[in-house]
Coordinates of C-alpha atoms in Angstrom, one line a residue:
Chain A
X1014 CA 2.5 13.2 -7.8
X1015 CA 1.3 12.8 -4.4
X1016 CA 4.3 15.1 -2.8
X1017 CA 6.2 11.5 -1.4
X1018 CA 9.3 11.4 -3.1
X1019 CA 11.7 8.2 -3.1
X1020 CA 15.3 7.8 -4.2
X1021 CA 16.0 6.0 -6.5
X1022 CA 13.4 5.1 -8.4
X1023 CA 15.5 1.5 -9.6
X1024 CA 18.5 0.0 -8.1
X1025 CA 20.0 -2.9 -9.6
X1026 CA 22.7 -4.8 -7.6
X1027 CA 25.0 -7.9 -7.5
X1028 CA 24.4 -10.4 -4.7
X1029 CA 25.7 -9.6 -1.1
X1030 CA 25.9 -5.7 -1.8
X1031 CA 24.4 -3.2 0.4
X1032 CA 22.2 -0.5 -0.6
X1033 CA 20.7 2.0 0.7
X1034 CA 17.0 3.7 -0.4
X1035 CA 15.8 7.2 0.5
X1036 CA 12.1 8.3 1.0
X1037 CA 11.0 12.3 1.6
X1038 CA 7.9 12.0 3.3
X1039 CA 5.4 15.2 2.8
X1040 CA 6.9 17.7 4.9
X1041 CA 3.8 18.3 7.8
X1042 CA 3.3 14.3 7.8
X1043 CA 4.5 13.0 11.3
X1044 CA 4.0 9.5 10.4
X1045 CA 5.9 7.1 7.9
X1046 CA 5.7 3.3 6.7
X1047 CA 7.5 1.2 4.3
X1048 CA 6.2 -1.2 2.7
X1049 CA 7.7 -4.0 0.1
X1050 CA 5.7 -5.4 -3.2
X1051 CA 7.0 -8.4 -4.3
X1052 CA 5.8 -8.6 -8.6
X1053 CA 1.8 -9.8 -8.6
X1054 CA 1.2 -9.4 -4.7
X1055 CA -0.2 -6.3 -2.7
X1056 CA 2.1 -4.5 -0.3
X1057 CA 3.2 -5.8 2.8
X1058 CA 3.9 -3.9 6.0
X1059 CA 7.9 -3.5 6.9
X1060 CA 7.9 -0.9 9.6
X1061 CA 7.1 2.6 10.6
X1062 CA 7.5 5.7 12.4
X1063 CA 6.0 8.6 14.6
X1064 CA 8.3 11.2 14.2
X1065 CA 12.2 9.8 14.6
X1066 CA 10.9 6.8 16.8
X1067 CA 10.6 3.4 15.2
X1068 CA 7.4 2.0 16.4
X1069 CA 7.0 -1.0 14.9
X1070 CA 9.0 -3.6 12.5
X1071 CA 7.4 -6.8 11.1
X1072 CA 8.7 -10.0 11.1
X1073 CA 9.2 -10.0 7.2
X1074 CA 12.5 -6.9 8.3
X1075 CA 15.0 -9.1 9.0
X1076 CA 18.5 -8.6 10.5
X1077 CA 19.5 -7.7 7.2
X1078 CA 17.2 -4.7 7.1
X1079 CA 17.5 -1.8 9.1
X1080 CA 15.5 1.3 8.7
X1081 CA 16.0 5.0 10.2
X1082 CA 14.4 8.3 10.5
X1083 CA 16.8 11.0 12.6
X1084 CA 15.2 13.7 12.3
X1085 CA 11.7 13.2 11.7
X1086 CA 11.8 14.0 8.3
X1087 CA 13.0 12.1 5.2
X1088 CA 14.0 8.0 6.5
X1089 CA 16.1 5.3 4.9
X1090 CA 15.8 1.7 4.3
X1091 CA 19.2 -0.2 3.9
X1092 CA 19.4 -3.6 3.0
X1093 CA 22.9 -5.3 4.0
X1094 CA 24.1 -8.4 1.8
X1095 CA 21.3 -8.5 -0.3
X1096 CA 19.5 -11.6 -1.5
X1097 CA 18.0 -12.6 -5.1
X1098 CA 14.7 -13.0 -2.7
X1099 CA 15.2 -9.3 -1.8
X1100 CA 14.0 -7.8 -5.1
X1101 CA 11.0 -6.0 -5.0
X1102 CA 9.4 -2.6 -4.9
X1103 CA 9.8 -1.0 -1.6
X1104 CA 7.3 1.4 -1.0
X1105 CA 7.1 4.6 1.4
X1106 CA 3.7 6.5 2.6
X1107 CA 3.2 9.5 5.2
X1108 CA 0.2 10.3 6.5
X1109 CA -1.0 13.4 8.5
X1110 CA -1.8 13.8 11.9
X1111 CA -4.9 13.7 13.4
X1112 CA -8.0 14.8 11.8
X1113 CA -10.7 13.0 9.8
X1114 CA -7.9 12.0 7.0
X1115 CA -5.5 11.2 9.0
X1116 CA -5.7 7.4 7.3
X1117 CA -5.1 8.6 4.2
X1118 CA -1.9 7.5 3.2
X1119 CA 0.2 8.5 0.2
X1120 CA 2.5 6.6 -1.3
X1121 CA 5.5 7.5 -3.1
X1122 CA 6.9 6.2 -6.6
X1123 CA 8.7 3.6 -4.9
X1124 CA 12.1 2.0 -5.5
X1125 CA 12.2 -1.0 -7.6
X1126 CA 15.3 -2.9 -5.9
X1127 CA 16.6 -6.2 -8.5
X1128 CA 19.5 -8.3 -6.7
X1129 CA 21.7 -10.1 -9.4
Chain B
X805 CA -0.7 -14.7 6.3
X806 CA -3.0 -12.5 4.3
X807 CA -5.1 -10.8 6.5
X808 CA -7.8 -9.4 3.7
X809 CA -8.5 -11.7 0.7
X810 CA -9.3 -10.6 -2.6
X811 CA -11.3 -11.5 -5.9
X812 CA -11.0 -12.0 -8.2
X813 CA -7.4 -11.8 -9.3
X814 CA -8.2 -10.3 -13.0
X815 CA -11.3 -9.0 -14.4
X816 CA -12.1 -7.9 -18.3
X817 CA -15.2 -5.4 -19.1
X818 CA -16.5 -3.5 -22.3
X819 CA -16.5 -0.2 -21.9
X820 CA -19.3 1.5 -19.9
X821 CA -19.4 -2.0 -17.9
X822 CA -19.1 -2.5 -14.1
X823 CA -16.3 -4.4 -12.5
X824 CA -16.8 -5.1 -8.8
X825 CA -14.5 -6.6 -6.9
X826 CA -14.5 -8.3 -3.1
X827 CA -12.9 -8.3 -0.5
X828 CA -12.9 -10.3 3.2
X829 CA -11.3 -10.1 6.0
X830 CA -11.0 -11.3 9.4
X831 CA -9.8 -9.0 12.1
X832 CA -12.8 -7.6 13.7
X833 CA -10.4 -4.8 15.2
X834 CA -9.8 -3.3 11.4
X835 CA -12.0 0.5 11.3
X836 CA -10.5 1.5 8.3
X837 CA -11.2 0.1 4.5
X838 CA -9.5 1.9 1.8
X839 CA -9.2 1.1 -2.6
X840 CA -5.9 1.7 -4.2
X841 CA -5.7 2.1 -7.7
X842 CA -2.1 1.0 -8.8
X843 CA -0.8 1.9 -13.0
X844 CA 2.6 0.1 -13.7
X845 CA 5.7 1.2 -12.6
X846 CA 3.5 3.8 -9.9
X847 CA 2.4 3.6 -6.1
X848 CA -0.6 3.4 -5.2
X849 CA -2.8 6.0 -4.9
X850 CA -6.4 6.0 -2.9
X851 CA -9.3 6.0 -4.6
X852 CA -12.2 6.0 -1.6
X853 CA -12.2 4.7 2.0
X854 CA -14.9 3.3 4.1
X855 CA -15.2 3.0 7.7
X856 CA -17.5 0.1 9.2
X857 CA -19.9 2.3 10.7
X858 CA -21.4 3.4 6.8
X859 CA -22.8 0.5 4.1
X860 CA -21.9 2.6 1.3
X861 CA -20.0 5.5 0.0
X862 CA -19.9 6.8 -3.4
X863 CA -16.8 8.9 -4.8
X864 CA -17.4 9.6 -8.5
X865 CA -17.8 6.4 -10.5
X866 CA -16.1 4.7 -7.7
X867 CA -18.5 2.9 -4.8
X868 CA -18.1 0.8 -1.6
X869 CA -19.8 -1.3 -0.4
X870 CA -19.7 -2.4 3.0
X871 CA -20.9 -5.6 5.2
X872 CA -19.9 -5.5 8.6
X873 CA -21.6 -8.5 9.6
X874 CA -20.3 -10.8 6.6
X875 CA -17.0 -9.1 7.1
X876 CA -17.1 -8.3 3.6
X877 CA -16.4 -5.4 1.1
X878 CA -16.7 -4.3 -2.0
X879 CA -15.4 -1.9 -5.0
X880 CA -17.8 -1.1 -8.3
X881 CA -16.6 1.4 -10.9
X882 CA -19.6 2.2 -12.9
X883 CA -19.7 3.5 -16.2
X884 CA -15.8 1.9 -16.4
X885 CA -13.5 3.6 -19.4
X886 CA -10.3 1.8 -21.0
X887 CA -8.0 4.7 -18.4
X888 CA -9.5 2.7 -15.7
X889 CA -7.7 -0.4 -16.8
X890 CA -4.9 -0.8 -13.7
X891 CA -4.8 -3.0 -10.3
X892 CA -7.3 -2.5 -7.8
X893 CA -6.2 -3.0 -4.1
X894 CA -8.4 -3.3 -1.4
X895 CA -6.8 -2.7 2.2
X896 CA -7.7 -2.5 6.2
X897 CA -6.3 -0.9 9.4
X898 CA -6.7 -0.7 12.6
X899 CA -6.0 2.8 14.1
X900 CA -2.3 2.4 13.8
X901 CA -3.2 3.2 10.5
X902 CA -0.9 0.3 9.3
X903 CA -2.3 -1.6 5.9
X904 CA -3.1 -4.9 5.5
X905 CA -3.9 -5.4 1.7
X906 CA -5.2 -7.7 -0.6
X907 CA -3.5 -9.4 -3.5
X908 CA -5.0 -7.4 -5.8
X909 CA -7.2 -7.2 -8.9
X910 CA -5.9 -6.5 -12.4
X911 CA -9.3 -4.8 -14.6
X912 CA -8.5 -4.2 -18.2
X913 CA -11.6 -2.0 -20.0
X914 CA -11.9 -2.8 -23.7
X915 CA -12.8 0.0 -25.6

């Protein structure tokens, strides 16, 4: 348990639902990412944040994908009328600040996400 | 399109065997080259990290090694054991400490 918790852990839905996935970052950790693994593949970058600013979303977040983090604390990733192509593992990882670790990330459990 | 490629994509040993696995990339601006060890249904979880200014770094039974010039890195478990068995990532950042990673390597140990 690295101390990143994600909720839930699997989320099975029916085409053209939303849902909405939950990460808790480890509390002192001022920066978050998401992340999506697709079944065989490594993670790829979604977004992430400093704090409650989003600094960065890539190109594979579409309109359909919107991610928040109000206070600076825990952040969600919902998914609006989800897509057979959406299913996947999404991923969340804090790190610290500053400091000679400050790379180190730590992942959570993740949430495995099928779309029916 | 994949920033850091990996190989190769599944490896067997015996046990006490040593599976290395490589990595390259291309982004000269990437400082930061961490391992992930993935188990089914788990995230990932780093194993040892290199940064291009060191050739090597041991952690354990775990070591990098590191070829800045080549643009080329490496992961050897010595001494593997059948718990070992899982996917192996290998990963890069720049210092917005967001990961590029590799496709992955799946090592089974027979006992």
């Amino acid at each position: 348990d690295t101390g990143v918790s994600q909720d839930p852990r699997h989320k099975i839905t029916k085409r053209g639902q939303n849902v909405t996935f939950r990460c808790d970052p480890i509390s002192e950790h001022n920066r978050l990412y998401w992340y999506r693994q697709t079944l065989g593949q490594g993670p790829e970058f979604l977004t992430y944040f400093q704090n409650e600013a989003q600094l960065e979303k890539s190109r594979l977040l579409s309109d359909r994908f919107s991610a928040e983090r109000p206070k600076g604390s825990f952040s969600t990733l919902e998914i609006q009328r989800t897509e057979q192509g959406d299913s996947a593992m999404y991923l969340c990882a804090s790190i610290p600040s500053g400091g000679p670790l400050s790379n180190e990330q730590f992942f959570g459990p993740g949430t495995r996400l099928t779309v029916l | 399109q994949q920033q850091v490629k990996q190989s190769p994509q599944s490896l067997i040993v015996q046990k006490g065997g040593i599976p290395i696995i490589n990595c390259a990339y291309e982004n000269t601006a990437f400082d930061y080259f961490p391992w992930y060890q993935q188990f089914p249904g788990k995230g990932p979880a780093l194993l040892i990290a290199i940064r291009p200014d060191v050739s090597e770094k041991k952690e354990g039974r775990f070591t990098i090694s590191f070829n800045k010039s080549a643009k080329q890195f490496s992961l050897h478990i010595m001494d593997s054991q059948p718990g070992d068995s899982a996917t192996y990532f290998c990963a890069a950042s720049t210092n917005d400490y967001k990961l590029s990673f590799g496709a992955g390597t799946t090592v089974t140990v027979r006992a």
